[in-house]
Amino acid sequence: MIVARTLGELRSWRDAVDSEARVGFVPTMGALHKGHTSLIERSRATCDATAVSIYVNPTQFDNADDLASYPDTLQDDLARLEALSVDCVFVPAYQDLYPDDFAYRIEERQFSSTLCGAHRPGHFTGVLTVVMKLLNLVQPDAAFFGEKDFQQLTLIRNMVDAFFMNVEIVGCPTIRESDGLAMSSRNLNLAPSDRRQAPIFHEILEKASSDDDARRQLGEAGFLVDYVETIEGRRLGAVTVGPTGQSVRLIDNTELEM
Ligand code: PAF
């Protein structure tokens, strides 16, 4: 496995890949879990070579404390990727990815200011900008994203269409703990009592009779509700759990049975 820490090292790897090979790419912010593993396995099953990036992208954080507390498990992540037979891991530095210091940005002006975007101003501009940069650098044939971040997946798909980008965006099912909690790097920050409470979020999203009912039940269960909204048969939600200063934001979504 090549660990590319500079643009030059990434380009050397990419140039050496057979021009006929189908290249898969899984962008991540590290703190890898089984959700990431499922994306990598999907790439390995359908592509000839797989690249993964690990980069905690500062431009998508609207809150400095959130960025500072984002889990960093780089050595474990690299061992996990090696065991998964990933071909290349790209671990860039800010100055390499942002030589323009974020002067140039990809901004979506409709869907990105709703749902998570309404509560995290600028978040999706940071996500779309870094994903565009990573796709341009890695030049994959396919890129794999989890459906847990459904709004992100939709915005990336639409960006690829809007800019005529030559890459297939593959959405992959959310992977859950045995109690139903969607796997997320942020789960590492849950205090034990919040971890016990967290799975109720998904249960309520799935079972509530309406979005209003879900908001009410979540509030009663002690969550602070950012939003619950159903769009095209899919109920999406975001909540925070835990006391101020140590709270963790959870997002999830579920396809409703019609
Ligand atoms: O979903 C994530 O981990 C991030 O938003 C992504 C797509 C890697 C961009 O930083």
Short mmCIF file of C-alpha atoms and ligand atoms in Angstrom, two decimals:
data_model
loop_
_atom_site.label_atom_id
_atom_site.label_comp_id
_atom_site.label_asym_id
_atom_site.label_seq_id
_atom_site.Cartn_x
_atom_site.Cartn_y
_atom_site.Cartn_z
CA MET A 1 0.00 0.00 0.00
CA ILE A 2 1.35 3.41 -1.03
CA VAL A 3 0.88 6.19 1.54
CA ALA A 4 0.94 9.41 -0.51
CA ARG A 5 1.47 12.50 1.65
CA THR A 6 2.14 14.96 -1.19
CA LEU A 7 0.47 15.73 -4.53
CA GLY A 8 3.64 14.46 -6.25
CA GLU A 9 3.43 11.08 -4.48
CA LEU A 10 -0.26 10.76 -5.34
CA ARG A 11 0.40 11.63 -8.99
CA SER A 12 3.26 9.11 -9.21
CA TRP A 13 0.89 6.39 -7.94
CA ARG A 14 -1.93 7.46 -10.27
CA ASP A 15 0.37 7.65 -13.33
CA ALA A 16 1.59 4.11 -12.63
CA VAL A 17 -1.95 2.63 -12.63
CA ASP A 18 -2.74 0.81 -15.89
CA SER A 19 -4.73 3.15 -18.18
CA GLU A 20 -7.35 0.37 -18.69
CA ALA A 21 -7.82 -0.14 -14.92
CA ARG A 22 -11.04 0.98 -13.23
CA VAL A 23 -10.04 3.12 -10.25
CA GLY A 24 -12.30 3.39 -7.20
CA PHE A 25 -12.00 6.12 -4.58
CA VAL A 26 -13.29 6.41 -1.00
CA PRO A 27 -12.80 9.88 0.54
CA THR A 28 -12.82 9.88 4.36
CA MET A 29 -11.96 12.03 7.34
CA GLY A 30 -10.34 9.06 9.12
CA ALA A 31 -11.46 7.46 12.40
CA LEU A 32 -12.42 4.57 10.16
CA HIS A 33 -15.21 2.16 11.11
CA LYS A 34 -17.21 -0.63 9.49
CA GLY A 35 -19.18 1.91 7.44
CA HIS A 36 -15.94 2.95 5.71
CA THR A 37 -14.93 -0.71 5.40
CA SER A 38 -18.14 -1.43 3.48
CA LEU A 39 -17.37 1.41 1.00
CA ILE A 40 -13.82 0.14 0.51
CA GLU A 41 -15.01 -3.44 0.03
CA ARG A 42 -17.52 -2.25 -2.58
CA SER A 43 -14.73 -0.41 -4.39
CA ARG A 44 -12.41 -3.43 -4.18
CA ALA A 45 -15.19 -5.70 -5.52
CA THR A 46 -16.00 -3.49 -8.53
CA CYS A 47 -12.70 -1.74 -9.37
CA ASP A 48 -9.15 -2.81 -10.24
CA ALA A 49 -7.46 -0.33 -7.90
CA THR A 50 -8.74 1.49 -4.82
CA ALA A 51 -7.56 4.78 -3.33
CA VAL A 52 -8.71 6.17 0.02
CA SER A 53 -8.10 9.68 1.32
CA ILE A 54 -7.84 10.62 4.99
CA TYR A 55 -8.24 14.33 5.48
CA VAL A 56 -10.14 16.18 8.22
CA ASN A 57 -11.27 19.03 6.02
CA PRO A 58 -11.32 22.27 8.05
CA THR A 59 -13.42 24.19 5.53
CA GLN A 60 -16.50 22.04 6.23
CA PHE A 61 -16.50 22.74 9.99
CA ASP A 62 -18.51 25.76 11.09
CA ASN A 63 -17.38 25.30 14.69
CA ALA A 64 -13.73 25.27 15.88
CA ASP A 65 -14.50 23.01 18.90
CA ASP A 66 -16.15 20.45 16.62
CA LEU A 67 -13.02 20.42 14.41
CA ALA A 68 -10.69 20.19 17.43
CA SER A 69 -12.63 17.25 18.91
CA TYR A 70 -12.86 15.29 15.64
CA PRO A 71 -11.27 11.88 16.42
CA ASP A 72 -7.77 11.25 15.04
CA THR A 73 -6.78 7.57 14.77
CA LEU A 74 -4.35 7.75 11.83
CA GLN A 75 -2.04 4.84 12.76
CA ASP A 76 -5.00 2.47 13.34
CA ASP A 77 -6.61 3.72 10.12
CA LEU A 78 -3.49 2.96 8.08
CA ALA A 79 -3.28 -0.55 9.57
CA ARG A 80 -6.96 -1.15 8.75
CA LEU A 81 -6.49 0.05 5.15
CA GLU A 82 -3.41 -2.14 4.69
CA ALA A 83 -5.44 -5.14 5.92
CA LEU A 84 -8.19 -4.24 3.41
CA SER A 85 -5.60 -4.32 0.57
CA VAL A 86 -6.16 -0.70 -0.40
CA ASP A 87 -3.70 0.34 -3.11
CA CYS A 88 -3.11 3.97 -2.16
CA VAL A 89 -3.93 6.16 0.84
CA PHE A 90 -3.75 9.91 0.26
CA VAL A 91 -3.06 11.91 3.44
CA PRO A 92 -2.66 15.49 2.23
CA ALA A 93 -1.78 18.66 4.14
CA TYR A 94 -3.88 21.86 4.05
CA GLN A 95 -1.33 23.81 1.98
CA ASP A 96 -1.31 21.10 -0.70
CA LEU A 97 -5.10 20.89 -1.01
CA TYR A 98 -5.74 24.61 -0.55
CA PRO A 99 -2.89 26.50 -2.28
CA ASP A 100 -5.51 29.23 -2.86
CA ASP A 101 -6.37 29.28 0.89
CA PHE A 102 -10.03 28.47 0.01
CA ALA A 103 -10.39 31.58 -2.20
CA TYR A 104 -12.06 29.38 -4.83
CA ARG A 105 -15.13 27.41 -3.71
CA ILE A 106 -17.94 25.24 -5.02
CA GLU A 107 -21.21 26.70 -3.82
CA GLU A 108 -24.62 25.13 -4.30
CA ARG A 109 -27.38 27.64 -3.74
CA GLN A 110 -30.57 25.64 -3.16
CA PHE A 111 -30.58 22.31 -1.35
CA SER A 112 -27.32 23.03 0.57
CA SER A 113 -28.90 25.69 2.77
CA THR A 114 -31.66 23.34 4.00
CA LEU A 115 -31.56 20.47 6.57
CA CYS A 116 -27.93 20.11 7.81
CA GLY A 117 -26.92 23.20 5.82
CA ALA A 118 -29.43 25.36 7.72
CA HIS A 119 -27.72 24.39 10.99
CA ARG A 120 -24.12 24.33 9.75
CA PRO A 121 -23.61 27.44 7.58
CA GLY A 122 -21.01 26.90 4.85
CA HIS A 123 -20.68 23.18 5.64
CA PHE A 124 -21.61 21.92 2.18
CA THR A 125 -19.49 24.54 0.41
CA GLY A 126 -16.51 23.04 2.28
CA VAL A 127 -17.61 19.48 1.46
CA LEU A 128 -18.22 20.12 -2.25
CA THR A 129 -14.99 22.07 -2.63
CA VAL A 130 -12.82 19.38 -1.05
CA VAL A 131 -14.60 16.56 -2.91
CA MET A 132 -14.10 18.39 -6.23
CA LYS A 133 -10.39 18.84 -5.43
CA LEU A 134 -9.96 15.19 -4.38
CA LEU A 135 -11.80 13.87 -7.46
CA ASN A 136 -9.64 16.07 -9.72
CA LEU A 137 -6.47 14.79 -8.06
CA VAL A 138 -7.31 11.08 -7.80
CA GLN A 139 -9.20 10.91 -11.15
CA PRO A 140 -11.26 7.87 -10.18
CA ASP A 141 -13.80 6.12 -12.38
CA ALA A 142 -16.08 5.65 -9.37
CA ALA A 143 -16.31 7.27 -5.93
CA PHE A 144 -18.16 5.70 -2.99
CA PHE A 145 -20.20 7.55 -0.36
CA GLY A 146 -22.47 6.35 2.47
CA GLU A 147 -26.21 6.95 2.46
CA LYS A 148 -26.06 8.01 6.13
CA ASP A 149 -24.96 11.42 4.82
CA PHE A 150 -27.85 11.47 2.39
CA GLN A 151 -27.88 15.23 1.77
CA GLN A 152 -24.12 15.14 1.13
CA LEU A 153 -24.52 12.23 -1.29
CA THR A 154 -27.28 14.05 -3.18
CA LEU A 155 -25.29 17.28 -3.42
CA ILE A 156 -22.17 15.45 -4.66
CA ARG A 157 -24.18 13.57 -7.29
CA ASN A 158 -25.75 16.84 -8.46
CA MET A 159 -22.35 18.61 -8.52
CA VAL A 160 -20.91 15.86 -10.71
CA ASP A 161 -23.86 16.27 -13.09
CA ALA A 162 -23.71 20.09 -13.04
CA PHE A 163 -19.99 20.17 -13.91
CA PHE A 164 -20.12 17.24 -16.40
CA MET A 165 -17.56 15.33 -14.33
CA ASN A 166 -16.54 11.95 -15.60
CA VAL A 167 -16.98 9.89 -12.44
CA GLU A 168 -19.68 7.53 -11.21
CA ILE A 169 -20.97 8.40 -7.73
CA VAL A 170 -21.97 5.21 -5.91
CA GLY A 171 -24.23 5.49 -2.85
CA CYS A 172 -23.83 2.64 -0.35
CA PRO A 173 -26.24 1.56 2.43
CA THR A 174 -25.79 2.84 5.99
CA ILE A 175 -24.02 0.33 8.22
CA ARG A 176 -25.45 0.07 11.74
CA GLU A 177 -24.37 -1.20 15.13
CA SER A 178 -26.41 -4.20 16.36
CA ASP A 179 -28.68 -1.78 18.31
CA GLY A 180 -29.47 0.25 15.17
CA LEU A 181 -27.14 3.24 15.71
CA ALA A 182 -25.69 4.36 12.36
CA MET A 183 -21.91 3.96 12.36
CA SER A 184 -20.13 7.30 12.50
CA SER A 185 -16.68 8.49 13.50
CA ARG A 186 -18.39 10.88 15.93
CA ASN A 187 -19.81 7.92 17.91
CA LEU A 188 -16.32 7.65 19.47
CA ASN A 189 -17.09 10.93 21.29
CA LEU A 190 -20.32 9.66 22.91
CA ALA A 191 -20.23 9.36 26.71
CA PRO A 192 -21.46 5.90 27.86
CA SER A 193 -24.95 7.15 28.87
CA ASP A 194 -25.33 9.05 25.56
CA ARG A 195 -24.18 5.96 23.67
CA ARG A 196 -27.01 4.01 25.36
CA GLN A 197 -29.52 6.70 24.38
CA ALA A 198 -28.28 7.22 20.80
CA PRO A 199 -30.00 4.20 19.08
CA ILE A 200 -33.44 5.57 20.07
CA PHE A 201 -32.87 8.29 17.45
CA HIS A 202 -33.06 5.85 14.55
CA GLU A 203 -35.93 3.91 16.14
CA ILE A 204 -38.02 7.09 16.41
CA LEU A 205 -37.15 8.23 12.87
CA GLU A 206 -38.34 4.86 11.61
CA LYS A 207 -41.48 4.39 13.70
CA ALA A 208 -42.95 7.88 14.27
CA SER A 209 -46.29 8.46 12.55
CA SER A 210 -45.23 11.87 11.17
CA ASP A 211 -42.27 14.28 11.24
CA ASP A 212 -44.03 16.26 13.99
CA ASP A 213 -44.51 13.09 15.99
CA ALA A 214 -40.79 12.23 15.52
CA ARG A 215 -39.72 15.71 16.70
CA ARG A 216 -42.00 15.42 19.75
CA GLN A 217 -40.78 11.91 20.67
CA LEU A 218 -37.13 12.87 20.20
CA GLY A 219 -37.55 15.94 22.41
CA GLU A 220 -39.23 13.82 25.09
CA ALA A 221 -36.37 11.29 24.88
CA GLY A 222 -33.88 14.08 25.71
CA PHE A 223 -32.46 14.85 22.26
CA LEU A 224 -32.05 18.40 21.02
CA VAL A 225 -33.65 18.28 17.56
CA ASP A 226 -32.05 20.20 14.66
CA TYR A 227 -34.56 18.95 12.13
CA VAL A 228 -36.74 16.05 11.04
CA GLU A 229 -38.04 16.26 7.50
CA THR A 230 -39.39 13.77 5.00
CA ILE A 231 -38.34 14.28 1.39
CA GLU A 232 -39.44 11.93 -1.40
CA GLY A 233 -40.31 9.11 1.01
CA ARG A 234 -37.12 9.38 3.08
CA ARG A 235 -37.23 10.78 6.61
CA LEU A 236 -34.02 12.66 7.44
CA GLY A 237 -33.05 13.94 10.87
CA ALA A 238 -30.28 15.51 12.93
CA VAL A 239 -30.12 15.74 16.72
CA THR A 240 -27.58 16.43 19.42
CA VAL A 241 -27.22 14.28 22.48
CA GLY A 242 -25.34 15.00 25.71
CA PRO A 243 -24.67 18.05 27.86
CA THR A 244 -23.54 21.40 26.37
CA GLY A 245 -19.80 21.35 25.77
CA GLN A 246 -19.73 17.54 25.35
CA SER A 247 -22.71 17.11 23.06
CA VAL A 248 -22.41 14.98 19.92
CA ARG A 249 -24.39 15.62 16.74
CA LEU A 250 -26.00 12.56 15.14
CA ILE A 251 -27.54 12.42 11.67
CA ASP A 252 -29.52 9.60 10.15
CA ASN A 253 -32.26 8.85 7.64
CA THR A 254 -34.64 6.07 6.81
CA GLU A 255 -36.74 5.14 3.80
CA LEU A 256 -40.38 5.11 4.91
CA GLU A 257 -42.63 2.24 3.98
CA MET A 258 -45.40 3.61 1.77
O1 PAF B 1 -18.29 12.26 4.63
C1 PAF B 1 -17.13 12.63 4.92
O2 PAF B 1 -16.36 11.95 5.62
C2 PAF B 1 -16.64 13.97 4.40
O3 PAF B 1 -17.67 14.90 4.34
C3 PAF B 1 -15.90 13.87 3.05
C4 PAF B 1 -16.83 13.37 1.96
C5 PAF B 1 -14.72 12.91 3.18
C6 PAF B 1 -15.37 15.24 2.63
O4 PAF B 1 -14.48 15.76 3.58
#
